[in-house]
XYZ file of C-alpha atoms in Angstrom:
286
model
C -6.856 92.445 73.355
C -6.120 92.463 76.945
C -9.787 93.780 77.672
C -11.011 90.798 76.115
C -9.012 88.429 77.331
C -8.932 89.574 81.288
C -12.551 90.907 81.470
C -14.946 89.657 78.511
C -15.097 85.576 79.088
C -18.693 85.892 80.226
C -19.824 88.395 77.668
C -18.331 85.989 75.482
C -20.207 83.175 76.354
C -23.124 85.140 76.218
C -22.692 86.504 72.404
C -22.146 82.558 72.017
C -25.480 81.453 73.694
C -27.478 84.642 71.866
C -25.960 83.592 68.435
C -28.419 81.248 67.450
C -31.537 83.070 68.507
C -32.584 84.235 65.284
C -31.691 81.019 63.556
C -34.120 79.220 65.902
C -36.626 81.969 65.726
C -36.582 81.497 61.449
C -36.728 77.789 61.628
C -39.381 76.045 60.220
C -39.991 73.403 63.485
C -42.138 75.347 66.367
C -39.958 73.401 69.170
C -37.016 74.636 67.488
C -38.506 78.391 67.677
C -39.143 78.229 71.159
C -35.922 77.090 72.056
C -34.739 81.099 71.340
C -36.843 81.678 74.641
C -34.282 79.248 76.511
C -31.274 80.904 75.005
C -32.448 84.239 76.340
C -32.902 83.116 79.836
C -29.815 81.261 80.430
C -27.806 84.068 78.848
C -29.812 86.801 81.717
C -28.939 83.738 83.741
C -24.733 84.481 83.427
C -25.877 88.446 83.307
C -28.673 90.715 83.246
C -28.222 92.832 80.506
C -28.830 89.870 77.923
C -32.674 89.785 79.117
C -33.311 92.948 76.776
C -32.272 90.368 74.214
C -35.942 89.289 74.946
C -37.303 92.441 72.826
C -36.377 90.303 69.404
C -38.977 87.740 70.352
C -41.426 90.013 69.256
C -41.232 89.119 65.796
C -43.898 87.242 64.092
C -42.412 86.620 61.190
C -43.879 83.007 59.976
C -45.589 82.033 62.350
C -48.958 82.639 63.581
C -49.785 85.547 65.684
C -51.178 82.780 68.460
C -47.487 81.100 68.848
C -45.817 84.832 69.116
C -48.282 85.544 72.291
C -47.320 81.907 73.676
C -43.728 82.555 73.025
C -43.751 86.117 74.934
C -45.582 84.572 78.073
C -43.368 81.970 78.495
C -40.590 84.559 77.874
C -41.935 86.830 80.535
C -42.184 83.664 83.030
C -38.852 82.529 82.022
C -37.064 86.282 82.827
C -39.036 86.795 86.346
C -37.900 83.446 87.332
C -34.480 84.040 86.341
C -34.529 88.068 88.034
C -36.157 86.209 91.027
C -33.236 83.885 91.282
C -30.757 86.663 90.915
C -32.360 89.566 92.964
C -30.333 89.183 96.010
C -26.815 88.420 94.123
C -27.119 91.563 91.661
C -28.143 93.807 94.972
C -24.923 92.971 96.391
C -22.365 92.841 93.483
C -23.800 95.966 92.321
C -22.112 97.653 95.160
C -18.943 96.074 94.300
C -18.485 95.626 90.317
C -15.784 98.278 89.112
C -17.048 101.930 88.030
C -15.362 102.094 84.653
C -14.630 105.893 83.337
C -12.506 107.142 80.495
C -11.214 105.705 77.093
C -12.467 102.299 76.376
C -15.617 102.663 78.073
C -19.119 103.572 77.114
C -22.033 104.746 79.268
C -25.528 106.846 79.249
C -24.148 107.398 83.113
C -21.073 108.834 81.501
C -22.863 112.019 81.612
C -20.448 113.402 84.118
C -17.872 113.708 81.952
C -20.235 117.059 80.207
C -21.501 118.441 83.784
C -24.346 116.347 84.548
C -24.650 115.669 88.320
C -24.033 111.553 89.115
C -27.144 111.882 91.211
C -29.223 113.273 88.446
C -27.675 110.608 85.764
C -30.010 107.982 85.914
C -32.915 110.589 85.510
C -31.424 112.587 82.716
C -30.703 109.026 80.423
C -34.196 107.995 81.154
C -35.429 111.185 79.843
C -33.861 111.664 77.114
C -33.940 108.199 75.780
C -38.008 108.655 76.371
C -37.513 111.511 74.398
C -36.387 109.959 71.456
C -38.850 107.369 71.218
C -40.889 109.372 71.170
C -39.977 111.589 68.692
C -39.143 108.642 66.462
C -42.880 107.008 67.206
C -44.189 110.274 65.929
C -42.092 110.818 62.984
C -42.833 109.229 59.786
C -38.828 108.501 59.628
C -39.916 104.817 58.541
C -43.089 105.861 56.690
C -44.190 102.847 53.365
C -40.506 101.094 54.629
C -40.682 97.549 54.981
C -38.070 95.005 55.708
C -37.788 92.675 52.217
C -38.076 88.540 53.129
C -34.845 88.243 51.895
C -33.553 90.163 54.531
C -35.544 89.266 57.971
C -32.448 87.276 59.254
C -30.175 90.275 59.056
C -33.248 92.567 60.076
C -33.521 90.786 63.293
C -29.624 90.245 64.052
C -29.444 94.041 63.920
C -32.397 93.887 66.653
C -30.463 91.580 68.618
C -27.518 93.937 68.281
C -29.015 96.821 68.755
C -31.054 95.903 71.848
C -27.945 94.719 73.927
C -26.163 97.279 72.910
C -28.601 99.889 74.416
C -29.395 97.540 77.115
C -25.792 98.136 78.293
C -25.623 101.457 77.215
C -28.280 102.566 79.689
C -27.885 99.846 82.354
C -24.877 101.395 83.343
C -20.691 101.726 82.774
C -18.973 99.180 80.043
C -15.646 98.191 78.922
C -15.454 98.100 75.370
C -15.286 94.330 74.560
C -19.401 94.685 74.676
C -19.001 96.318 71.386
C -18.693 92.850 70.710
C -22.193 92.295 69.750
C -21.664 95.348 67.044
C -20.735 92.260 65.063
C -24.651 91.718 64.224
C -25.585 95.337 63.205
C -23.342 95.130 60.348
C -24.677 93.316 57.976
C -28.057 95.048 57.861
C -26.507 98.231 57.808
C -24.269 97.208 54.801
C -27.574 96.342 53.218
C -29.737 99.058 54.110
C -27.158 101.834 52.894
C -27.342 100.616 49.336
C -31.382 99.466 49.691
C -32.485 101.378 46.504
C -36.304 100.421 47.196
C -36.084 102.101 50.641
C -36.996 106.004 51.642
C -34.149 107.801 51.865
C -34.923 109.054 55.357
C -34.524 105.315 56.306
C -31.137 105.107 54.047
C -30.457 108.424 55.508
C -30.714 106.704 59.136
C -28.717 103.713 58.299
C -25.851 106.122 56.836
C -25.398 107.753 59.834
C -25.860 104.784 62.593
C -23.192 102.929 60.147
C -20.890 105.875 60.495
C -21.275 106.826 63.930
C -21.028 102.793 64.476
C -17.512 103.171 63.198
C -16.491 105.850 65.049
C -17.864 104.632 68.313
C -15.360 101.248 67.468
C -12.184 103.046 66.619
C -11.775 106.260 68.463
C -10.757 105.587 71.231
C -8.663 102.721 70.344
C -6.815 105.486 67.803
C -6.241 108.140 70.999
C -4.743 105.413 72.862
C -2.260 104.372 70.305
C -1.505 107.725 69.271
C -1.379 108.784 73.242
C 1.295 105.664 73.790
C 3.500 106.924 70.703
C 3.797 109.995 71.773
C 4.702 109.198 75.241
C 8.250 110.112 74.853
C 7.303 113.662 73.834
C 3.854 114.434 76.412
C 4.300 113.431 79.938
C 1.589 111.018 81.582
C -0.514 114.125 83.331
C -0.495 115.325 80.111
C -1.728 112.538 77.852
C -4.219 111.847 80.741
C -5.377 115.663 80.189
C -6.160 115.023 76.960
C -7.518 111.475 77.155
C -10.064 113.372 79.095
C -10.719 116.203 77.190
C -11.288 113.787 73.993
C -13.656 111.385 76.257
C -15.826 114.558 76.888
C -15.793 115.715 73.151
C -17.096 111.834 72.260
C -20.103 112.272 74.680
C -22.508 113.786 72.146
C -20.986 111.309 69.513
C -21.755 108.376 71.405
C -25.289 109.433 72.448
C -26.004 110.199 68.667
C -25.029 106.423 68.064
C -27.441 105.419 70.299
C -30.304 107.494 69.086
C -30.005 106.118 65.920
C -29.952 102.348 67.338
C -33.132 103.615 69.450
C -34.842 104.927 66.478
C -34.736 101.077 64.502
C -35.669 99.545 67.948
C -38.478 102.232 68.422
C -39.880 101.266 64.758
C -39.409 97.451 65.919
C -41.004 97.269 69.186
C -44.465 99.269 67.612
C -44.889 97.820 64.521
C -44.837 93.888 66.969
C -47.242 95.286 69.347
C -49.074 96.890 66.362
C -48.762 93.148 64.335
C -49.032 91.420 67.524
C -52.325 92.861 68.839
C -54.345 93.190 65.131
C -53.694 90.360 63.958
C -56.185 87.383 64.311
C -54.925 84.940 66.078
C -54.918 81.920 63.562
C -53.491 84.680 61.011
C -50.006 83.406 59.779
C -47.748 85.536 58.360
C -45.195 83.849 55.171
């Protein structure tokens, strides 16, 4: 509560402003559609991490393959304009804005916390999230699956999720009102776990990105409750001992959540460039 309250007005604002992108992007007016574009930009606007919101743009479902290409350029000119704009004022807070480590935080760059040299963190993340792609790309994890009409809204709300989520996971160190935007990977997951009609390497997927999900929420929420009752029978150096030792142990935990969120995203982004660059032109999609 106090995390949100002292820190997470902006981030707030943002979920606000990134709320009705999907809406917009499933209405049936095209003015109405491209307003999603504007959303994205004046959210990157407040802070950066909300331009990877751009990735759910991609989508071409309903409209014709023409509008999607329209929609991405002006996307692409509306993000440079805004990075141009905010260049010089993210070089310098950059040096300033608060290294958060420990409980209540999440981070690729928390890699120190199992051994990995800070200089070689930004490397290592890249790397490995490449990695996974990858892998994903080549497996046939999401072989004959499909995403049912009925379910494009939540579909794409998970994409929106998901995306930020990453985004911030690999940008750099977060407090853990950005779990925030967890709120829109529910739904599909709650869906997708009892989707009889899909393979069960996909249900498989969304079992384990819905548990992990859970964990990733509560734990350490539960260690520091349990550390502050017990504080009458561990002394501080203590409970900070083993605040530590647990925020190690969640490392691999945390990175599995995120592999699973990269494998959706991975399926996403190539089956929009695969749509997006096949597809006729004056082909529409219902």
């Amino acid at each position: 509560m106090l995390l949100a309250v002292n820190r997470a007005n902006n981030d707030l604002v943002i979920f606000v402003l990134l709320a009705p992108v999907v809406p917009c992007l499933l209405d049936g007016r095209r003015l109405v559609r491209m307003a999603a574009v504007g959303l994205v930009a004046i959210a990157a606007g407040l802070k950066f991490f909300p331009a990877s919101a751009g990735l759910v743009l991609l989508t071409g479902a309903g409209v014709a393959v023409r509008e999607v290409r329209e929609r991405l350029v002006l996307a692409v000119a509306a993000l440079g304009l805004v990075g141009y704009d905010l260049a010089g004022d993210l070089a310098g807070i950059g040096k300033l804005a608060p290294k958060a480590f420990g409980l209540m935080t999440f981070a690729a760059t928390n890699l120190p916390a199992v051994g990995v040299p800070r200089v070689y963190c930004g490397a290592v993340c890249l790397m490995m999230a490449a990695i996974i792609a990858v892998g994903f790309w080549r497996s046939r994890c999401f072989s004959g699956w499909a995403v049912g009409a009925g379910d494009t809204g939540a579909w794409l709300s998970f994409v929106r999720g998901a995306v930020l989520l990453k985004g911030c996971f690999l940008a750099g160190t977060n407090f853990s009102y950005r779990w925030v935007f967890a709120i829109w990977l529910a739904p599909f997951l709650w869906k997708l776990c009892r989707d009889a009609a899909a393979p069960s390497s996909v249900r498989r997927l969304g079992r384990w990105t819905a548990g992990l999900l859970v964990v990733a929420l509560w734990a350490d929420g539960v260690v520091s409750a349990a550390l502050g009752g017990l504080q009458r029978v561990i002394n501080p150096e203590q409970a900070v001992k083993i605040a530590g030792a647990f925020f190690t142990l969640e490392q691999p935990v945390t990175w599995m959540f995120f592999a699973c969120l990269l494998g959706f995203l991975t399926h996403f982004t190539c089956a929009g460039l695969r749509d997006l660059l096949s597809r006729p032109a004056e082909t529409r999609v219902e």
